[in-house]
Short mmCIF file of C-alpha atoms in Angstrom, two decimals:
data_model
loop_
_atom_site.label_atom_id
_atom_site.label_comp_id
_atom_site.label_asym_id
_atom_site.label_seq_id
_atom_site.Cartn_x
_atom_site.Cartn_y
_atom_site.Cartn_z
CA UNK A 1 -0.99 19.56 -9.44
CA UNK A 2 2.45 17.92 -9.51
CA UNK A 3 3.61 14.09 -9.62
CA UNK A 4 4.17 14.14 -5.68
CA UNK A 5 0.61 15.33 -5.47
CA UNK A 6 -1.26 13.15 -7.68
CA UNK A 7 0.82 10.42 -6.15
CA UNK A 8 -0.44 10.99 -2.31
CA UNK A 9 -4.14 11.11 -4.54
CA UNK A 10 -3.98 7.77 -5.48
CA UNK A 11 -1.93 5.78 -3.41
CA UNK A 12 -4.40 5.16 -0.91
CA UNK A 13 -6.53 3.17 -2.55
CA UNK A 14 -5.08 0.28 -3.47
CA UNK A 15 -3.95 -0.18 0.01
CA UNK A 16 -7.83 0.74 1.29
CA UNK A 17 -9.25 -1.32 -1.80
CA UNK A 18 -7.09 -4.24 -0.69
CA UNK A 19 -8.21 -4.10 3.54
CA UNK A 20 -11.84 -3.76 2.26
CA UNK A 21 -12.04 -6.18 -0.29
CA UNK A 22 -10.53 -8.67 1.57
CA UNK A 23 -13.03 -7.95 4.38
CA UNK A 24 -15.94 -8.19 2.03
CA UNK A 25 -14.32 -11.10 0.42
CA UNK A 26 -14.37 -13.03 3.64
CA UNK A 27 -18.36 -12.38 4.54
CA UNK A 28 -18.84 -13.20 0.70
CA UNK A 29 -17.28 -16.89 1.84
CA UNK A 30 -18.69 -17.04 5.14
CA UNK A 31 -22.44 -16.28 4.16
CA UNK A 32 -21.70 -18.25 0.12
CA UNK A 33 -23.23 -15.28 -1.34
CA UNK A 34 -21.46 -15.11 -5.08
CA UNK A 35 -22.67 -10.98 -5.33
CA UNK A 36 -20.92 -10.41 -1.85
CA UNK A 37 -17.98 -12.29 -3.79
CA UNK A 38 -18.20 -9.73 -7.11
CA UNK A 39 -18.37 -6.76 -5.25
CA UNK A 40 -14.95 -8.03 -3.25
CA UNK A 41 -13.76 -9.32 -7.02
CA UNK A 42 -14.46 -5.56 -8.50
CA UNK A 43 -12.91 -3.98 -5.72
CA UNK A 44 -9.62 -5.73 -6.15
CA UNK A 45 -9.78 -4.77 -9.78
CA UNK A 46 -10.19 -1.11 -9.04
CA UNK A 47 -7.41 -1.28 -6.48
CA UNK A 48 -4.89 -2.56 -9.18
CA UNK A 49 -5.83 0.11 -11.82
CA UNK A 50 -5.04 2.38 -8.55
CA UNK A 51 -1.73 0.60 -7.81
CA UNK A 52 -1.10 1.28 -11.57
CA UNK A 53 -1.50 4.56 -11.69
CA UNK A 54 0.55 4.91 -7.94
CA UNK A 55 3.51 3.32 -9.35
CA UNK A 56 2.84 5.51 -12.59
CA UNK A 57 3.47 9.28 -10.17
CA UNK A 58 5.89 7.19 -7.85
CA UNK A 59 8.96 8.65 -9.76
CA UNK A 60 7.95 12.07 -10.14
CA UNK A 61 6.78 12.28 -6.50
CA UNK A 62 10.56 10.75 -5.51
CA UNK A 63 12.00 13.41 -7.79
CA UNK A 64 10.00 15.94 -5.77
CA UNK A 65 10.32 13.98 -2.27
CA UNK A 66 14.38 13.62 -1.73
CA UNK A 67 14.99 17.52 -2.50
CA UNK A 68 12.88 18.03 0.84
CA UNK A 69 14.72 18.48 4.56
CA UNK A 70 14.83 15.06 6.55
CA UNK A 71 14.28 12.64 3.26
CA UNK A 72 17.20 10.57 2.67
CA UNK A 73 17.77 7.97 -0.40
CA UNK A 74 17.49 5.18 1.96
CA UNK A 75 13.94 5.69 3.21
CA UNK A 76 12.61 6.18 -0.66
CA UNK A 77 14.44 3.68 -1.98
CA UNK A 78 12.87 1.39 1.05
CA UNK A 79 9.45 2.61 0.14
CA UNK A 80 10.13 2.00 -3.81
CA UNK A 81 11.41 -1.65 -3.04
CA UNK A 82 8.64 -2.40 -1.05
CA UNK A 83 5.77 -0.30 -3.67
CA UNK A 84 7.30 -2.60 -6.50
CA UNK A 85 6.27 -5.60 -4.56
CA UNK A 86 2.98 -4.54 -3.88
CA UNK A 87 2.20 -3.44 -7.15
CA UNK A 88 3.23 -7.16 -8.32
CA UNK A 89 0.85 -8.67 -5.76
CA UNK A 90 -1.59 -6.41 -6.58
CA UNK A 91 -2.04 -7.12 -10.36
CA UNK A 92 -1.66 -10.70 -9.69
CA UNK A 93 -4.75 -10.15 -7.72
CA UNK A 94 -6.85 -7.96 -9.88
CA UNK A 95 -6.00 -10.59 -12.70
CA UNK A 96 -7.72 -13.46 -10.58
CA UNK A 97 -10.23 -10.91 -9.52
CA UNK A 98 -11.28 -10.85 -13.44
CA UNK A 99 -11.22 -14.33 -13.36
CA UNK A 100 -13.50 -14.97 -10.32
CA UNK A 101 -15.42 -12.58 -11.72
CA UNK A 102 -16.20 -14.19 -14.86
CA UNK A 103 -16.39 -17.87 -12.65
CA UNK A 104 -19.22 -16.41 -11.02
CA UNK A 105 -20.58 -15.35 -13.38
CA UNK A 106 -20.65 -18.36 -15.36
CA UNK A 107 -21.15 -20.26 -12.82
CA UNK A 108 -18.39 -22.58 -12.92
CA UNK A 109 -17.55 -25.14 -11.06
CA UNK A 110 -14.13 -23.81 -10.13
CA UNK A 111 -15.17 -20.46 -9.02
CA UNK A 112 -14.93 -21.52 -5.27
CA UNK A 113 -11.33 -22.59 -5.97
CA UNK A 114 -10.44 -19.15 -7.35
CA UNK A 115 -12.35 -17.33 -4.58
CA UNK A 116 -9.31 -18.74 -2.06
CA UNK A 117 -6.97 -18.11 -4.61
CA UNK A 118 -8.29 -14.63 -4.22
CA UNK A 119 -8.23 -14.56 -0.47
CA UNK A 120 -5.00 -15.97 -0.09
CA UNK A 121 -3.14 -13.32 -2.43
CA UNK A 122 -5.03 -10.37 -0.94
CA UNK A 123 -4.01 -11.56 2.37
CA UNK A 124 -0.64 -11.18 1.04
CA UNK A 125 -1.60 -8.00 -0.59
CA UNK A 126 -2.76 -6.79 2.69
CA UNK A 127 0.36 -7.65 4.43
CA UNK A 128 2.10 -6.03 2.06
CA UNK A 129 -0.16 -2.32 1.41
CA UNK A 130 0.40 -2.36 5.67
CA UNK A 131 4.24 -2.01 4.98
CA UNK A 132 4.19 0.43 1.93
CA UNK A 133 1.82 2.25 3.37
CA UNK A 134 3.68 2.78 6.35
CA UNK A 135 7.55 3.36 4.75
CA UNK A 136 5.78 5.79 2.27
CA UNK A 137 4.18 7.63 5.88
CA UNK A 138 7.65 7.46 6.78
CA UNK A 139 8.76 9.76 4.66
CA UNK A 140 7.54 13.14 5.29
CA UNK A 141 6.15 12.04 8.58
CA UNK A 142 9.43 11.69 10.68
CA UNK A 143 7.23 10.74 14.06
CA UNK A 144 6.44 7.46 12.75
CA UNK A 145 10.03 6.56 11.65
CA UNK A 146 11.61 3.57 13.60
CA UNK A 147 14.42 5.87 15.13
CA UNK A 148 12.22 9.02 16.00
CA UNK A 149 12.99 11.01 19.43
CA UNK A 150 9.83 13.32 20.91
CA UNK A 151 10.50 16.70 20.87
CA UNK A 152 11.32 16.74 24.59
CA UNK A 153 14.51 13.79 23.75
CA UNK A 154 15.44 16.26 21.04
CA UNK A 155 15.29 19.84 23.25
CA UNK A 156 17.19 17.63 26.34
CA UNK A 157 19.91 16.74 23.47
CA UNK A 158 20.37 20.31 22.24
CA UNK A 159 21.04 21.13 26.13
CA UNK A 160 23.52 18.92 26.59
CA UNK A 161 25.35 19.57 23.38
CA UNK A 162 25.06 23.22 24.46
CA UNK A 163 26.36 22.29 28.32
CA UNK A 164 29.32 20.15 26.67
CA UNK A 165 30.47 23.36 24.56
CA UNK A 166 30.49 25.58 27.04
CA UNK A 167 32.47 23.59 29.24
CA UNK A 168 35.05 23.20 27.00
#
């Protein structure tokens, strides 16, 4: 198993971990049930050790990745930018996770306050695992790119190009 591998492995989590646990985050609010809280709080947690070990393969994967047909520089390095920024977000949030873990556990007074501090940062981390997820699709799945042509655009191209040098 190589680093490009073990990086498609693990990247999906934090990026699941994130949509989930902000889902279950929100009921946890919505119904004021502190376990519904924990089990969003440990699932952020889990998604940053994920990020972690994503942004750990991410090189060797991009050493592997932009010897392939169709993968520039640009679309890595767009995927890398946006990765880093995730991974920021996302150990910012499993930090306050910890914290809102131990509020709850505690039951402090302040463990409401950290539980939106929570939900605001995984709604950025959400916002955020939708674009990396989709730049790092981007890469080896050239239908989803921005600029892509259907087969049919391409075939109707090659005809033309064809028609053009014969008339020449």
């Amino acid at each position: 198993m190589n680093d490009a591998h073990l990086h498609l492995v693990v990247n999906h989590f934090p990026i699941i971990g994130t949509i989930f646990g902000l889902g279950i985050l929100i009921v946890g609010l919505l119904f004021k049930n502190s376990t519904t809280k924990n089990v969003a709080y440990f699932l952020f947690v889990v998604a940053a050790v994920f990020a972690f070990f994503s942004m750990s393969t991410g090189e060797g994967a991009e050493e592997i990745a932009e010897n392939l047909p169709g993968v520039t520089d640009q679309i890595i390095h767009e995927h890398e930018e946006l990765a880093e920024k995730f991974a920021i977000v996302m150990y910012v949030l499993g930090f306050a996770s910890l914290i809102g873990l131990y509020m709850n556990v505690k039951n402090n007074a302040k463990a409401n306050l950290i539980t939106y501090v929570v939900l605001v940062i995984a709604a950025v981390g959400v916002f955020l695992a939708q674009q990396v997820g989709t730049s790092g699709g981007e890469i080896r799945h050239t239908e989803i790119r921005a600029n892509a042509t259907t087969g049919a655009d391409q075939n109707a191209t090659a005809g033309e190009n064809e028609g053009e040098k014969e008339n020449e």
